[in-house]
Amino acid sequence: MKPLTLSLLTALFVAASPLQADTIATGDLGLIIERAKGSVLLVDQSERATLARIEGLGDLSHASLVYSPDERFAYVFGRDGGLTKVDIVTRTIANRVVQAGNAIGGAISDDGQLVAVSNYEPGGVRIFDADTLKLVADIPTDSKTIGLVDAPGRRFVFTMWDTGETWIADLSQPDMQITKITDMGDRPYDALITANGRTYITGLFGEDGLTALDLWDETPEPIRVLPNYGRGQQEMPVYKMPHLEGWALTGSEFVLPAVGHHEVLWVDADTLQETGRTQTYGQPVFAMARPDGRQVWVNFAHPLNDTIQVIDSVSKDIIHEFKPGPAVLHMEFTPRGHEVWLSVRDAGKVMIYDTRTFEKLREIDADSPSGIFFTARAHRTGL
Amino acid sequence: MKPLTLSLLTALFVAASPLQADTIATGDLGLIIERAKGSVLLVDQSERATLARIEGLGDLSHASLVYSPDERFAYVFGRDGGLTKVDIVTRTIANRVVQAGNAIGGAISDDGQLVAVSNYEPGGVRIFDADTLKLVADIPTDSKTIGLVDAPGRRFVFTMWDTGETWIADLSQPDMQITKITDMGDRPYDALITANGRTYITGLFGEDGLTALDLWDETPEPIRVLPNYGRGQQEMPVYKMPHLEGWALTGSEFVLPAVGHHEVLWVDADTLQETGRTQTYGQPVFAMARPDGRQVWVNFAHPLNDTIQVIDSVSKDIIHEFKPGPAVLHMEFTPRGHEVWLSVRDAGKVMIYDTRTFEKLREIDADSPSGIFFTARAHRTGL
């Protein structure tokens, strides 16, 4: 296959060549949070290159972002309550408001018209017009508000740390409807929604287990999950609560980073029953499935956060382990899973790996990088 | 919620306003095949508007296309063997080759570097460099070749109508490896791969049932599916073979448009056993799940092709039926499912509907429209 060999060399050369100035389509771009600098790096996934640094986003410790449906605008949620609209086409800040004292993440509606932010101080959710960032709805909750996600039908779902309630805000009609579900458990600390928008699951800090809601039910009721499992079972200090956003769906199973334990749990997606456990190197922070679901990549809490383990989702065995460097904070797969980008904060690098050969393909300089977000997220629910 | 009411009005106005000239983000764009004219319409999903017509693509009867990872280039596979690379940023044809006498679709590798086309005449698969459209590999099969899909790991999977073999071409190494699976059944006419790239399923023309492969197996073996079901069971003429690309995955079930019958079949995705049937208005051509899986939209073969039925995936009941117009050929959902676009060929219109209220939101003029393809497909396997 000589022509093929040549084409591979060509392909490699293209990947290594300097970025063409005419890169203007946005489907393979992404933003990387530089948490200390208050800036984001605009990157090109295909070129494995940095395009620009955009500064002035405030306090980006524990920051996240969502994308507009056209993959042009990013809405960055800062810890300081700042909501910054970044234009990745012009590479500038299009708009910025400080909407609260202390925020903890946000979401964008399925039609791309509404951006919601959940706040610690004051507690509650505020909803903004995605075009203007004008306040559209203010929803006080008298509680720290966590686990905010978008759901199909112009809805947002979020949960109250203090009161253990989950609220569903439906903005499909001019008059917003709010459904309140009580008894979700003691001090929910995070939540996720499945990619189809059907199942919402909260992690609990104050008691064992988790709580799920079937959003397809007319009147969703709390469903207890793994009621005998959780932080209450063990005495080791919890260095860092695992991120439920990190839950992976592999075929018909979820992978749950265990709270405080050195293991991940496998849970049947239909029955929500435990189907297995895999012992890990440390306390998992993210357990993320490659988009095809065949591998799960796990990073760990301090002081074991220099290591990545890769688990085969069929055998549930660890098939690869390596040390990218100090403080691996986040992972992002390319949309079809052939490569993965890792933030290695204390190395000041983002490292790019082939997910099949595990070969390192590239390092990109970044200032204390944390979250990596590719624009393909624009097309998915709950990200 | 007065502010909300205002924001809705604003949103509607924005949707109706003329498109800004500087819009070059490509995340919410799409192409619509104009089969008679040999042209494609570039459309903006958020604006619900046409941006441009690009002509000169040859015979586009039964045409399909795939997108580059950056959502800039479309590779259009024409019936006449033409492979046309369309630049949706410059709105021009970037390159075009006539690579065979009669083609039947194509695919793009997970890394976006290789474009494959399957051919009737001469039979076989040809693989091209996505940048240059130079031939990279030629794979003669001595058979009409159908059901070509991409699989993770720089692989392509395709099936032979005449010999009933499925081949897996692995281009992850400089020397291409081909794995041949025999005994897939009598005259496979189409195939699909599940969104995770694990299961490949072929429909059979010459015998009942279908045949599946688990691509995660080291040595995949044919798995018979619904062996007692198929065209052999009935005498009504088959007006049009259903499109397996139209298979819908709703939660844990597939929906299969029945061959020659006025019904769709529900199949458990894990066990591949039948779980139910829903009687329909006509012989289904596409049975497509809304991205959240809660609804399945079905169109029908001539002469009943003026009608759409919507099935609830939980109750399996038909919850809505309407007649968009003569010859509804294709459907495409927005990536998060809030709207759907329908090609109504003989009305010369593409019609856009809200998938929850079923309200018609817009009509767009198009010349004999058939396939509708949004750029979000770039990020998915098997599309």
PDB file of N, CA and C in Angstrom, chain B residues 15 20 39 44 53 56 98 100 107 116 120 124 127 157-158 214 226-227 234 236 249 251 277 298 303 317 319 374:
ATOM      1  N   ALA B  15     -34.655  35.116  15.051  1.00  0.00           N
ATOM      2  CA  ALA B  15     -34.716  33.969  14.134  1.00  0.00           C
ATOM      3  C   ALA B  15     -35.205  34.405  12.751  1.00  0.00           C
ATOM      4  N   GLN B  20     -26.491  37.668   9.364  1.00  0.00           N
ATOM      5  CA  GLN B  20     -25.333  38.582   9.326  1.00  0.00           C
ATOM      6  C   GLN B  20     -24.300  38.030   8.341  1.00  0.00           C
ATOM      7  N   SER B  39     -27.656  20.099  -7.351  1.00  0.00           N
ATOM      8  CA  SER B  39     -27.118  21.177  -6.495  1.00  0.00           C
ATOM      9  C   SER B  39     -27.411  20.863  -5.030  1.00  0.00           C
ATOM     10  N   ASP B  44     -28.968  27.508   7.294  1.00  0.00           N
ATOM     11  CA  ASP B  44     -28.623  27.844   8.673  1.00  0.00           C
ATOM     12  C   ASP B  44     -29.765  27.391   9.568  1.00  0.00           C
ATOM     13  N   ARG B  53     -26.981  28.502  -2.753  1.00  0.00           N
ATOM     14  CA  ARG B  53     -27.099  27.274  -3.546  1.00  0.00           C
ATOM     15  C   ARG B  53     -25.770  27.037  -4.225  1.00  0.00           C
ATOM     16  N   GLY B  56     -23.532  22.119  -9.696  1.00  0.00           N
ATOM     17  CA  GLY B  56     -22.495  21.420 -10.455  1.00  0.00           C
ATOM     18  C   GLY B  56     -21.993  20.153  -9.801  1.00  0.00           C
ATOM     19  N   VAL B  98     -14.660  12.095 -10.476  1.00  0.00           N
ATOM     20  CA  VAL B  98     -15.612  11.025 -10.765  1.00  0.00           C
ATOM     21  C   VAL B  98     -14.835   9.729 -10.609  1.00  0.00           C
ATOM     22  N   ALA B 100     -15.945   6.515 -10.034  1.00  0.00           N
ATOM     23  CA  ALA B 100     -16.509   5.225 -10.453  1.00  0.00           C
ATOM     24  C   ALA B 100     -17.712   5.502 -11.332  1.00  0.00           C
ATOM     25  N   ALA B 107     -18.175   7.297   3.517  1.00  0.00           N
ATOM     26  CA  ALA B 107     -17.922   7.509   4.944  1.00  0.00           C
ATOM     27  C   ALA B 107     -16.595   8.242   5.092  1.00  0.00           C
ATOM     28  N   ALA B 116     -14.019   7.358   2.152  1.00  0.00           N
ATOM     29  CA  ALA B 116     -14.222   6.103   1.426  1.00  0.00           C
ATOM     30  C   ALA B 116     -15.550   6.153   0.679  1.00  0.00           C
ATOM     31  N   TYR B 120     -21.152   0.435  -6.993  1.00  0.00           N
ATOM     32  CA  TYR B 120     -21.859  -0.654  -7.678  1.00  0.00           C
ATOM     33  C   TYR B 120     -21.074  -1.077  -8.910  1.00  0.00           C
ATOM     34  N   GLY B 124     -16.809  -2.358  -5.356  1.00  0.00           N
ATOM     35  CA  GLY B 124     -15.634  -2.191  -4.523  1.00  0.00           C
ATOM     36  C   GLY B 124     -15.679  -0.900  -3.740  1.00  0.00           C
ATOM     37  N   ILE B 127     -10.710   4.585  -1.458  1.00  0.00           N
ATOM     38  CA  ILE B 127     -10.427   5.457  -0.318  1.00  0.00           C
ATOM     39  C   ILE B 127      -9.533   6.600  -0.781  1.00  0.00           C
ATOM     40  N   VAL B 157     -16.110  -0.366   7.313  1.00  0.00           N
ATOM     41  CA  VAL B 157     -16.783  -1.660   7.235  1.00  0.00           C
ATOM     42  C   VAL B 157     -17.778  -1.599   6.086  1.00  0.00           C
ATOM     43  N   PHE B 158     -17.830  -2.642   5.263  1.00  0.00           N
ATOM     44  CA  PHE B 158     -18.731  -2.641   4.105  1.00  0.00           C
ATOM     45  C   PHE B 158     -19.071  -4.080   3.733  1.00  0.00           C
ATOM     46  N   ASP B 214     -20.466  -8.034  16.153  1.00  0.00           N
ATOM     47  CA  ASP B 214     -19.939  -7.299  17.289  1.00  0.00           C
ATOM     48  C   ASP B 214     -18.486  -6.941  16.970  1.00  0.00           C
ATOM     49  N   LEU B 226     -33.744 -11.658  14.361  1.00  0.00           N
ATOM     50  CA  LEU B 226     -35.122 -11.830  13.872  1.00  0.00           C
ATOM     51  C   LEU B 226     -35.161 -12.808  12.698  1.00  0.00           C
ATOM     52  N   PRO B 227     -34.643 -14.021  12.875  1.00  0.00           N
ATOM     53  CA  PRO B 227     -34.495 -14.949  11.749  1.00  0.00           C
ATOM     54  C   PRO B 227     -35.827 -15.333  11.089  1.00  0.00           C
ATOM     55  N   GLN B 234     -44.212 -12.084   3.569  1.00  0.00           N
ATOM     56  CA  GLN B 234     -45.417 -11.403   3.101  1.00  0.00           C
ATOM     57  C   GLN B 234     -45.407 -11.274   1.590  1.00  0.00           C
ATOM     58  N   MET B 236     -46.995  -8.545  -0.129  1.00  0.00           N
ATOM     59  CA  MET B 236     -47.170  -7.208  -0.703  1.00  0.00           C
ATOM     60  C   MET B 236     -45.880  -6.770  -1.382  1.00  0.00           C
ATOM     61  N   LEU B 249     -32.260   4.363  17.738  1.00  0.00           N
ATOM     62  CA  LEU B 249     -31.943   3.773  19.031  1.00  0.00           C
ATOM     63  C   LEU B 249     -32.602   4.632  20.104  1.00  0.00           C
ATOM     64  N   GLY B 251     -33.203   4.751  23.971  1.00  0.00           N
ATOM     65  CA  GLY B 251     -32.831   4.091  25.218  1.00  0.00           C
ATOM     66  C   GLY B 251     -32.185   2.763  24.896  1.00  0.00           C
ATOM     67  N   ARG B 277     -44.083  -4.480  18.290  1.00  0.00           N
ATOM     68  CA  ARG B 277     -44.337  -3.949  16.950  1.00  0.00           C
ATOM     69  C   ARG B 277     -45.347  -2.807  17.072  1.00  0.00           C
ATOM     70  N   VAL B 298     -41.623   8.632  11.590  1.00  0.00           N
ATOM     71  CA  VAL B 298     -41.630   7.648  10.513  1.00  0.00           C
ATOM     72  C   VAL B 298     -42.217   8.261   9.249  1.00  0.00           C
ATOM     73  N   PRO B 303     -47.372   4.721  -2.360  1.00  0.00           N
ATOM     74  CA  PRO B 303     -48.034   6.021  -2.601  1.00  0.00           C
ATOM     75  C   PRO B 303     -48.462   6.737  -1.312  1.00  0.00           C
ATOM     76  N   ASP B 317     -46.965   3.847  21.205  1.00  0.00           N
ATOM     77  CA  ASP B 317     -48.185   4.289  20.519  1.00  0.00           C
ATOM     78  C   ASP B 317     -47.883   5.453  19.583  1.00  0.00           C
ATOM     79  N   ILE B 319     -48.530   8.983  18.556  1.00  0.00           N
ATOM     80  CA  ILE B 319     -49.065  10.126  19.303  1.00  0.00           C
ATOM     81  C   ILE B 319     -49.387  11.307  18.388  1.00  0.00           C
ATOM     82  N   PHE B 374     -27.140  18.079   8.616  1.00  0.00           N
ATOM     83  CA  PHE B 374     -26.580  19.159   9.437  1.00  0.00           C
ATOM     84  C   PHE B 374     -25.129  18.852   9.786  1.00  0.00           C
TER      85      PHE B 374
END
